Amino acid sequence: MPSKRRLRWVAVPAGIAAAVALAGCTPTELHGFLPGFVEDGTAATNQTDRVASLWVNSWIVLLAVGVITWALMGWAAVAYRRRKGQTGLPVQMRYNMPIEIFYTAVPLVLVLGFFFFTARDQAEIETQWGDEADVEITAIGKQWAFDFMYAGEDDDLSDAVWTMGIQAQPDAEGNVDQEKLPTLVLPVDQKVHISLQSRDVIHSFWIIDFLYKKDMYIGKDNSWSFIPTRVGEYAGKCAELCGEYHSMMLFNVKVVEQDEYYDYVEALREEGNTGDIADAYDRLGNFPGTGAPGTDSEEEGE
């Protein structure tokens, strides 16, 4: 009884201290110091908080398992250490059924738990808006920059507008002029669907504060749907080693109010950047099966 009472007096202050410590955490600390959140806890997209929660909670579970494992290792090292006057090996045990069951069941539960929560969140994040999207954008990766094309009314690509980017141009000191980087403009609180394409090799489309990235394949389009929830400017880059100037494959993202977004699209239209650029600047004009010069289909015809 006295020992239980002592444990209670230890557990209560420890619980209070833990609660106070957690209550004093900023949103940045609560989200594991991940980018994508401001001081009031507002996330960059409707998916950012879900990604951060999966990441942080996974680490909490893993750290708890680690603490238990380290504690058991320490206890075994102390409890079964060689005492003064002892010689030879300690008594050897062939097996311990409760421990064997414990060591089998706990990892199985952990793996199933991680699989369930990962599959659940991935299914939600990977849900595409389809025809429900408010804005249709095509992002095209190339060595070593990005092009962005904004679909016209009713997602008509013949009425689309676009911008073509160039790779970052650092000065002698390695500084990059951010204003000259390709810029993707998104309307806040709107359903955005981005089609991801590549002109040459595999790239990866990564907006850092959005806590998500997706690959851009050759001959196979990928897509990403989300809602930008906070006005601001964000950094983006290619996250797949794609050649000599991979580190210079940078872009900016500006999340703006809807009126500003429509003004930007109209400004591109007035500049004459209209129509579908996906085919006109495609390096894969001789991709097998297209019937273009040099492909297998023509060689067979010869």
mmCIF file of C-alpha atoms in Angstrom:
data_model
loop_
_atom_site.group_PDB
_atom_site.id
_atom_site.type_symbol
_atom_site.label_atom_id
_atom_site.label_comp_id
_atom_site.label_asym_id
_atom_site.label_seq_id
_atom_site.Cartn_x
_atom_site.Cartn_y
_atom_site.Cartn_z
ATOM 1 C CA MET A 1 0.000 0.000 0.000
ATOM 2 C CA PRO A 2 2.696 2.569 0.852
ATOM 3 C CA SER A 3 4.417 1.895 -2.460
ATOM 4 C CA LYS A 4 1.187 2.498 -4.396
ATOM 5 C CA ARG A 5 0.653 5.712 -2.515
ATOM 6 C CA ARG A 6 4.146 6.862 -3.360
ATOM 7 C CA LEU A 7 3.578 6.058 -7.023
ATOM 8 C CA ARG A 8 0.384 8.091 -6.966
ATOM 9 C CA TRP A 9 2.174 11.101 -5.512
ATOM 10 C CA VAL A 10 4.775 10.808 -8.259
ATOM 11 C CA ALA A 11 2.317 10.260 -11.124
ATOM 12 C CA VAL A 12 0.041 13.215 -10.326
ATOM 13 C CA PRO A 13 2.751 15.923 -10.446
ATOM 14 C CA ALA A 14 4.286 14.293 -13.537
ATOM 15 C CA GLY A 15 0.905 14.359 -15.316
ATOM 16 C CA ILE A 16 0.317 17.987 -14.360
ATOM 17 C CA ALA A 17 3.809 18.956 -15.544
ATOM 18 C CA ALA A 18 3.258 17.178 -18.888
ATOM 19 C CA ALA A 19 -0.113 18.906 -19.399
ATOM 20 C CA VAL A 20 1.365 22.332 -18.629
ATOM 21 C CA ALA A 21 4.294 21.698 -20.971
ATOM 22 C CA LEU A 22 2.013 20.649 -23.821
ATOM 23 C CA ALA A 23 -0.322 23.599 -23.237
ATOM 24 C CA GLY A 24 2.616 25.954 -23.597
ATOM 25 C CA CYS A 25 3.611 24.564 -27.007
ATOM 26 C CA THR A 26 3.217 26.800 -30.031
ATOM 27 C CA PRO A 27 1.421 25.469 -33.145
ATOM 28 C CA THR A 28 4.856 25.032 -34.733
ATOM 29 C CA GLU A 29 6.011 22.812 -31.885
ATOM 30 C CA LEU A 30 2.743 20.860 -31.811
ATOM 31 C CA HIS A 31 3.211 20.110 -35.512
ATOM 32 C CA GLY A 32 6.747 18.812 -35.033
ATOM 33 C CA PHE A 33 8.430 22.008 -36.312
ATOM 34 C CA LEU A 34 7.205 21.208 -39.815
ATOM 35 C CA PRO A 35 6.713 24.096 -42.256
ATOM 36 C CA GLY A 36 3.243 25.015 -43.478
ATOM 37 C CA PHE A 37 1.805 26.571 -40.317
ATOM 38 C CA VAL A 38 1.756 30.113 -38.941
ATOM 39 C CA GLU A 39 1.590 31.242 -35.318
ATOM 40 C CA ASP A 40 -2.188 30.948 -35.082
ATOM 41 C CA GLY A 41 -2.019 27.378 -36.392
ATOM 42 C CA THR A 42 -3.523 28.087 -39.827
ATOM 43 C CA ALA A 43 -2.367 25.474 -42.320
ATOM 44 C CA ALA A 44 -1.278 26.182 -45.899
ATOM 45 C CA THR A 45 -3.799 23.742 -47.432
ATOM 46 C CA ASN A 46 -6.710 21.558 -46.398
ATOM 47 C CA GLN A 47 -4.302 18.582 -46.369
ATOM 48 C CA THR A 48 -1.338 20.049 -44.495
ATOM 49 C CA ASP A 49 -2.704 19.371 -41.024
ATOM 50 C CA ARG A 50 -3.500 15.754 -41.916
ATOM 51 C CA VAL A 51 0.035 15.133 -43.167
ATOM 52 C CA ALA A 52 1.568 16.783 -40.102
ATOM 53 C CA SER A 53 -0.642 14.791 -37.715
ATOM 54 C CA LEU A 54 0.329 11.498 -39.349
ATOM 55 C CA TRP A 55 3.999 12.420 -39.131
ATOM 56 C CA VAL A 56 3.957 13.676 -35.520
ATOM 57 C CA ASN A 57 1.763 10.899 -34.128
ATOM 58 C CA SER A 58 3.912 8.268 -35.825
ATOM 59 C CA TRP A 59 7.001 9.680 -34.139
ATOM 60 C CA ILE A 60 5.234 9.792 -30.766
ATOM 61 C CA VAL A 61 4.410 6.090 -31.028
ATOM 62 C CA LEU A 62 7.925 5.238 -32.200
ATOM 63 C CA LEU A 63 9.522 7.231 -29.383
ATOM 64 C CA ALA A 64 7.254 5.516 -26.848
ATOM 65 C CA VAL A 65 8.330 2.120 -28.189
ATOM 66 C CA GLY A 66 11.940 3.263 -28.046
ATOM 67 C CA VAL A 67 11.649 4.443 -24.422
ATOM 68 C CA ILE A 68 10.063 1.133 -23.359
ATOM 69 C CA THR A 69 12.727 -0.841 -25.232
ATOM 70 C CA TRP A 70 15.589 1.168 -23.728
ATOM 71 C CA ALA A 71 14.078 0.850 -20.255
ATOM 72 C CA LEU A 72 13.773 -2.936 -20.594
ATOM 73 C CA MET A 73 17.345 -3.165 -21.858
ATOM 74 C CA GLY A 74 18.585 -1.102 -18.921
ATOM 75 C CA TRP A 75 16.555 -3.125 -16.447
ATOM 76 C CA ALA A 76 17.873 -6.411 -17.851
ATOM 77 C CA ALA A 77 21.460 -5.120 -17.741
ATOM 78 C CA VAL A 78 21.089 -4.141 -14.067
ATOM 79 C CA ALA A 79 18.868 -6.956 -12.784
ATOM 80 C CA TYR A 80 20.863 -9.740 -14.412
ATOM 81 C CA ARG A 81 24.350 -8.338 -14.040
ATOM 82 C CA ARG A 82 27.083 -10.581 -12.677
ATOM 83 C CA ARG A 83 27.281 -10.241 -8.911
ATOM 84 C CA LYS A 84 30.422 -10.230 -6.854
ATOM 85 C CA GLY A 85 31.739 -13.720 -6.439
ATOM 86 C CA GLN A 86 29.810 -15.195 -9.370
ATOM 87 C CA THR A 87 31.643 -17.025 -12.125
ATOM 88 C CA GLY A 88 30.601 -18.467 -15.454
ATOM 89 C CA LEU A 89 27.440 -17.750 -17.387
ATOM 90 C CA PRO A 90 24.081 -17.055 -15.700
ATOM 91 C CA VAL A 91 21.341 -19.643 -15.872
ATOM 92 C CA GLN A 92 20.207 -19.949 -19.495
ATOM 93 C CA MET A 93 16.491 -20.018 -20.360
ATOM 94 C CA ARG A 94 15.316 -21.688 -23.558
ATOM 95 C CA TYR A 95 12.208 -19.528 -23.949
ATOM 96 C CA ASN A 96 9.597 -17.520 -22.099
ATOM 97 C CA MET A 97 6.150 -17.899 -23.617
ATOM 98 C CA PRO A 98 4.574 -14.627 -22.313
ATOM 99 C CA ILE A 99 7.544 -12.608 -23.566
ATOM 100 C CA GLU A 100 7.524 -14.416 -26.925
ATOM 101 C CA ILE A 101 3.817 -13.603 -27.363
ATOM 102 C CA PHE A 102 4.413 -10.001 -26.299
ATOM 103 C CA TYR A 103 7.287 -9.525 -28.764
ATOM 104 C CA THR A 104 5.144 -10.957 -31.572
ATOM 105 C CA ALA A 105 1.853 -9.213 -30.833
ATOM 106 C CA VAL A 106 3.138 -5.684 -30.202
ATOM 107 C CA PRO A 107 5.035 -5.297 -33.538
ATOM 108 C CA LEU A 108 2.068 -6.807 -35.382
ATOM 109 C CA VAL A 109 -0.321 -4.292 -33.787
ATOM 110 C CA LEU A 110 2.078 -1.436 -34.582
ATOM 111 C CA VAL A 111 2.473 -2.442 -38.227
ATOM 112 C CA LEU A 112 -1.292 -2.849 -38.699
ATOM 113 C CA GLY A 113 -1.908 0.469 -36.965
ATOM 114 C CA PHE A 114 0.606 2.331 -39.119
ATOM 115 C CA PHE A 115 -0.821 0.694 -42.233
ATOM 116 C CA PHE A 116 -4.405 1.643 -41.316
ATOM 117 C CA PHE A 117 -3.746 5.313 -40.558
ATOM 118 C CA THR A 118 -1.402 5.725 -43.535
ATOM 119 C CA ALA A 119 -3.890 4.123 -45.931
ATOM 120 C CA ARG A 120 -6.750 6.192 -44.497
ATOM 121 C CA ASP A 121 -4.899 9.514 -44.844
ATOM 122 C CA GLN A 122 -3.408 8.636 -48.226
ATOM 123 C CA ALA A 123 -6.841 7.772 -49.615
ATOM 124 C CA GLU A 124 -8.155 11.150 -48.436
ATOM 125 C CA ILE A 125 -5.187 13.128 -49.753
ATOM 126 C CA GLU A 126 -5.161 11.325 -53.092
ATOM 127 C CA THR A 127 -8.863 11.973 -53.759
ATOM 128 C CA GLN A 128 -9.026 14.007 -56.965
ATOM 129 C CA TRP A 129 -11.635 16.728 -57.531
ATOM 130 C CA GLY A 130 -12.298 15.764 -61.130
ATOM 131 C CA ASP A 131 -15.136 17.849 -62.599
ATOM 132 C CA GLU A 132 -15.711 19.460 -59.190
ATOM 133 C CA ALA A 133 -12.471 21.458 -59.387
ATOM 134 C CA ASP A 134 -12.777 25.250 -59.427
ATOM 135 C CA VAL A 135 -9.380 25.680 -61.084
ATOM 136 C CA GLU A 136 -7.601 23.378 -63.557
ATOM 137 C CA ILE A 137 -3.849 23.858 -63.903
ATOM 138 C CA THR A 138 -1.186 21.887 -65.745
ATOM 139 C CA ALA A 139 2.361 21.940 -64.333
ATOM 140 C CA ILE A 140 5.007 20.710 -66.766
ATOM 141 C CA GLY A 141 8.497 19.785 -65.587
ATOM 142 C CA LYS A 142 11.485 20.129 -67.877
ATOM 143 C CA GLN A 143 15.237 20.287 -67.503
ATOM 144 C CA TRP A 144 15.470 22.470 -65.424
ATOM 145 C CA ALA A 145 12.372 24.584 -64.819
ATOM 146 C CA PHE A 146 8.567 24.478 -64.793
ATOM 147 C CA ASP A 147 5.846 25.674 -67.158
ATOM 148 C CA PHE A 148 2.357 26.426 -65.829
ATOM 149 C CA MET A 149 -0.819 26.370 -67.903
ATOM 150 C CA TYR A 150 -4.203 27.599 -66.625
ATOM 151 C CA ALA A 151 -7.245 26.108 -68.339
ATOM 152 C CA GLY A 152 -9.912 28.415 -69.776
ATOM 153 C CA GLU A 153 -13.663 28.278 -69.205
ATOM 154 C CA ASP A 154 -15.097 24.760 -68.961
ATOM 155 C CA ASP A 155 -11.494 23.538 -68.668
ATOM 156 C CA ASP A 156 -10.936 24.277 -72.360
ATOM 157 C CA LEU A 157 -7.194 24.009 -73.094
ATOM 158 C CA SER A 158 -7.562 25.782 -76.440
ATOM 159 C CA ASP A 159 -8.548 28.827 -74.384
ATOM 160 C CA ALA A 160 -5.793 28.251 -71.813
ATOM 161 C CA VAL A 161 -3.096 30.722 -70.800
ATOM 162 C CA TRP A 162 0.418 29.834 -69.729
ATOM 163 C CA THR A 163 3.823 30.927 -68.513
ATOM 164 C CA MET A 164 7.143 29.313 -69.403
ATOM 165 C CA GLY A 165 9.887 29.245 -66.805
ATOM 166 C CA ILE A 166 13.659 29.144 -66.896
ATOM 167 C CA GLN A 167 16.008 27.619 -64.362
ATOM 168 C CA ALA A 168 17.346 29.706 -61.491
ATOM 169 C CA GLN A 169 20.216 32.018 -62.412
ATOM 170 C CA PRO A 170 22.481 32.478 -59.360
ATOM 171 C CA ASP A 171 24.925 35.374 -59.269
ATOM 172 C CA ALA A 172 28.621 35.128 -58.452
ATOM 173 C CA GLU A 173 27.812 34.761 -54.746
ATOM 174 C CA GLY A 174 25.207 32.060 -55.341
ATOM 175 C CA ASN A 175 22.188 34.276 -54.658
ATOM 176 C CA VAL A 176 19.071 33.611 -56.731
ATOM 177 C CA ASP A 177 16.749 36.366 -57.912
ATOM 178 C CA GLN A 178 13.388 35.029 -56.730
ATOM 179 C CA GLU A 179 11.450 37.354 -59.044
ATOM 180 C CA LYS A 180 12.840 35.583 -62.109
ATOM 181 C CA LEU A 181 11.758 32.107 -61.002
ATOM 182 C CA PRO A 182 8.671 30.448 -62.525
ATOM 183 C CA THR A 183 5.615 31.383 -60.464
ATOM 184 C CA LEU A 184 2.474 29.346 -59.897
ATOM 185 C CA VAL A 185 -0.508 31.484 -58.876
ATOM 186 C CA LEU A 186 -3.372 29.851 -56.949
ATOM 187 C CA PRO A 187 -6.692 31.260 -55.680
ATOM 188 C CA VAL A 188 -7.286 30.873 -51.947
ATOM 189 C CA ASP A 189 -10.147 28.665 -50.678
ATOM 190 C CA GLN A 190 -10.763 27.181 -54.137
ATOM 191 C CA LYS A 191 -10.617 23.552 -55.219
ATOM 192 C CA VAL A 192 -7.423 23.272 -57.270
ATOM 193 C CA HIS A 193 -6.613 20.328 -59.519
ATOM 194 C CA ILE A 194 -3.086 20.217 -60.952
ATOM 195 C CA SER A 195 -2.142 17.837 -63.762
ATOM 196 C CA LEU A 196 1.554 16.971 -63.539
ATOM 197 C CA GLN A 197 3.524 16.204 -66.683
ATOM 198 C CA SER A 198 7.153 15.881 -67.731
ATOM 199 C CA ARG A 199 8.811 16.855 -71.002
ATOM 200 C CA ASP A 200 11.966 14.771 -70.590
ATOM 201 C CA VAL A 201 12.973 12.861 -67.435
ATOM 202 C CA ILE A 202 11.283 12.105 -64.113
ATOM 203 C CA HIS A 203 10.838 15.210 -61.943
ATOM 204 C CA SER A 204 9.091 15.698 -58.615
ATOM 205 C CA PHE A 205 6.718 18.595 -57.931
ATOM 206 C CA TRP A 206 7.251 19.759 -54.335
ATOM 207 C CA ILE A 207 5.701 22.772 -52.622
ATOM 208 C CA ILE A 208 7.551 22.658 -49.319
ATOM 209 C CA ASP A 209 4.962 24.279 -47.013
ATOM 210 C CA PHE A 210 2.198 22.081 -48.444
ATOM 211 C CA LEU A 211 4.021 19.025 -47.001
ATOM 212 C CA TYR A 212 3.421 16.963 -50.116
ATOM 213 C CA LYS A 213 5.152 16.170 -53.368
ATOM 214 C CA LYS A 214 4.286 14.121 -56.433
ATOM 215 C CA ASP A 215 6.380 12.746 -59.264
ATOM 216 C CA MET A 216 6.113 13.935 -62.848
ATOM 217 C CA TYR A 217 6.522 10.997 -65.216
ATOM 218 C CA ILE A 218 7.304 10.665 -68.903
ATOM 219 C CA GLY A 219 4.291 9.623 -70.953
ATOM 220 C CA LYS A 220 2.105 9.180 -67.862
ATOM 221 C CA ASP A 221 0.294 12.092 -66.276
ATOM 222 C CA ASN A 222 -0.046 12.441 -62.511
ATOM 223 C CA SER A 223 -2.380 14.761 -60.602
ATOM 224 C CA TRP A 224 -2.881 16.484 -57.267
ATOM 225 C CA SER A 225 -6.029 18.052 -55.763
ATOM 226 C CA PHE A 226 -6.109 20.374 -52.761
ATOM 227 C CA ILE A 227 -7.483 23.653 -51.414
ATOM 228 C CA PRO A 228 -5.033 26.478 -50.597
ATOM 229 C CA THR A 229 -6.284 27.910 -47.303
ATOM 230 C CA ARG A 230 -3.843 30.740 -46.579
ATOM 231 C CA VAL A 231 -2.795 33.709 -48.690
ATOM 232 C CA GLY A 232 0.959 33.959 -48.971
ATOM 233 C CA GLU A 233 4.093 33.086 -50.916
ATOM 234 C CA TYR A 234 5.700 29.660 -50.799
ATOM 235 C CA ALA A 235 8.828 28.019 -52.179
ATOM 236 C CA GLY A 236 8.790 25.049 -54.530
ATOM 237 C CA LYS A 237 11.436 22.860 -56.114
ATOM 238 C CA CYS A 238 12.053 19.624 -57.934
ATOM 239 C CA ALA A 239 12.641 16.821 -55.420
ATOM 240 C CA GLU A 240 13.906 14.188 -57.869
ATOM 241 C CA LEU A 241 17.507 14.181 -59.093
ATOM 242 C CA CYS A 242 16.959 15.032 -62.744
ATOM 243 C CA GLY A 243 20.319 16.052 -64.130
ATOM 244 C CA GLU A 244 23.175 18.509 -63.870
ATOM 245 C CA TYR A 245 21.155 21.580 -62.806
ATOM 246 C CA HIS A 246 18.604 19.819 -60.604
ATOM 247 C CA SER A 247 19.384 22.181 -57.711
ATOM 248 C CA MET A 248 18.412 25.137 -59.913
ATOM 249 C CA MET A 249 14.944 23.738 -60.712
ATOM 250 C CA LEU A 250 13.092 26.133 -58.392
ATOM 251 C CA PHE A 251 9.726 27.911 -58.519
ATOM 252 C CA ASN A 252 7.518 30.187 -56.462
ATOM 253 C CA VAL A 253 3.904 29.753 -55.434
ATOM 254 C CA LYS A 254 1.614 32.699 -54.735
ATOM 255 C CA VAL A 255 -1.758 32.064 -53.102
ATOM 256 C CA VAL A 256 -3.912 35.133 -53.716
ATOM 257 C CA GLU A 257 -7.520 36.257 -53.450
ATOM 258 C CA GLN A 258 -9.826 35.142 -56.258
ATOM 259 C CA ASP A 259 -10.069 38.573 -57.902
ATOM 260 C CA GLU A 260 -6.290 38.847 -58.025
ATOM 261 C CA TYR A 261 -6.067 35.366 -59.533
ATOM 262 C CA TYR A 262 -8.538 36.235 -62.321
ATOM 263 C CA ASP A 263 -6.660 39.477 -63.001
ATOM 264 C CA TYR A 264 -3.431 37.492 -63.347
ATOM 265 C CA VAL A 265 -4.997 35.068 -65.822
ATOM 266 C CA GLU A 266 -6.387 37.930 -67.889
ATOM 267 C CA ALA A 267 -2.987 39.639 -67.899
ATOM 268 C CA LEU A 268 -1.447 36.489 -69.390
ATOM 269 C CA ARG A 269 -4.180 36.413 -72.012
ATOM 270 C CA GLU A 270 -3.474 40.017 -72.992
ATOM 271 C CA GLU A 271 0.218 39.149 -73.385
ATOM 272 C CA GLY A 272 -0.763 36.553 -75.994
ATOM 273 C CA ASN A 273 0.274 33.504 -73.960
ATOM 274 C CA THR A 274 -2.738 31.485 -75.032
ATOM 275 C CA GLY A 275 -3.462 27.977 -76.276
ATOM 276 C CA ASP A 276 -2.222 24.535 -75.303
ATOM 277 C CA ILE A 277 1.573 24.452 -74.994
ATOM 278 C CA ALA A 278 1.765 20.823 -73.875
ATOM 279 C CA ASP A 279 2.484 19.435 -77.356
ATOM 280 C CA ALA A 280 4.238 22.361 -78.970
ATOM 281 C CA TYR A 281 7.237 22.204 -76.646
ATOM 282 C CA ASP A 282 7.281 18.463 -75.917
ATOM 283 C CA ARG A 283 10.760 16.953 -76.232
ATOM 284 C CA LEU A 284 9.188 13.510 -76.660
ATOM 285 C CA GLY A 285 7.927 14.018 -80.201
ATOM 286 C CA ASN A 286 9.391 10.648 -81.154
ATOM 287 C CA PHE A 287 7.996 8.805 -78.146
ATOM 288 C CA PRO A 288 7.349 5.150 -79.144
ATOM 289 C CA GLY A 289 3.850 4.626 -80.435
ATOM 290 C CA THR A 290 3.150 8.222 -81.459
ATOM 291 C CA GLY A 291 3.861 7.658 -85.144
ATOM 292 C CA ALA A 292 6.379 10.508 -85.190
ATOM 293 C CA PRO A 293 9.659 10.242 -87.153
ATOM 294 C CA GLY A 294 12.081 7.735 -85.740
ATOM 295 C CA THR A 295 9.530 5.686 -83.842
ATOM 296 C CA ASP A 296 9.042 1.962 -84.043
ATOM 297 C CA SER A 297 5.845 2.327 -86.057
ATOM 298 C CA GLU A 298 7.568 4.078 -88.938
ATOM 299 C CA GLU A 299 10.561 1.774 -88.902
ATOM 300 C CA GLU A 300 8.223 -1.192 -89.219
ATOM 301 C CA GLY A 301 6.504 0.519 -92.157
ATOM 302 C CA GLU A 302 9.831 0.790 -93.928
#
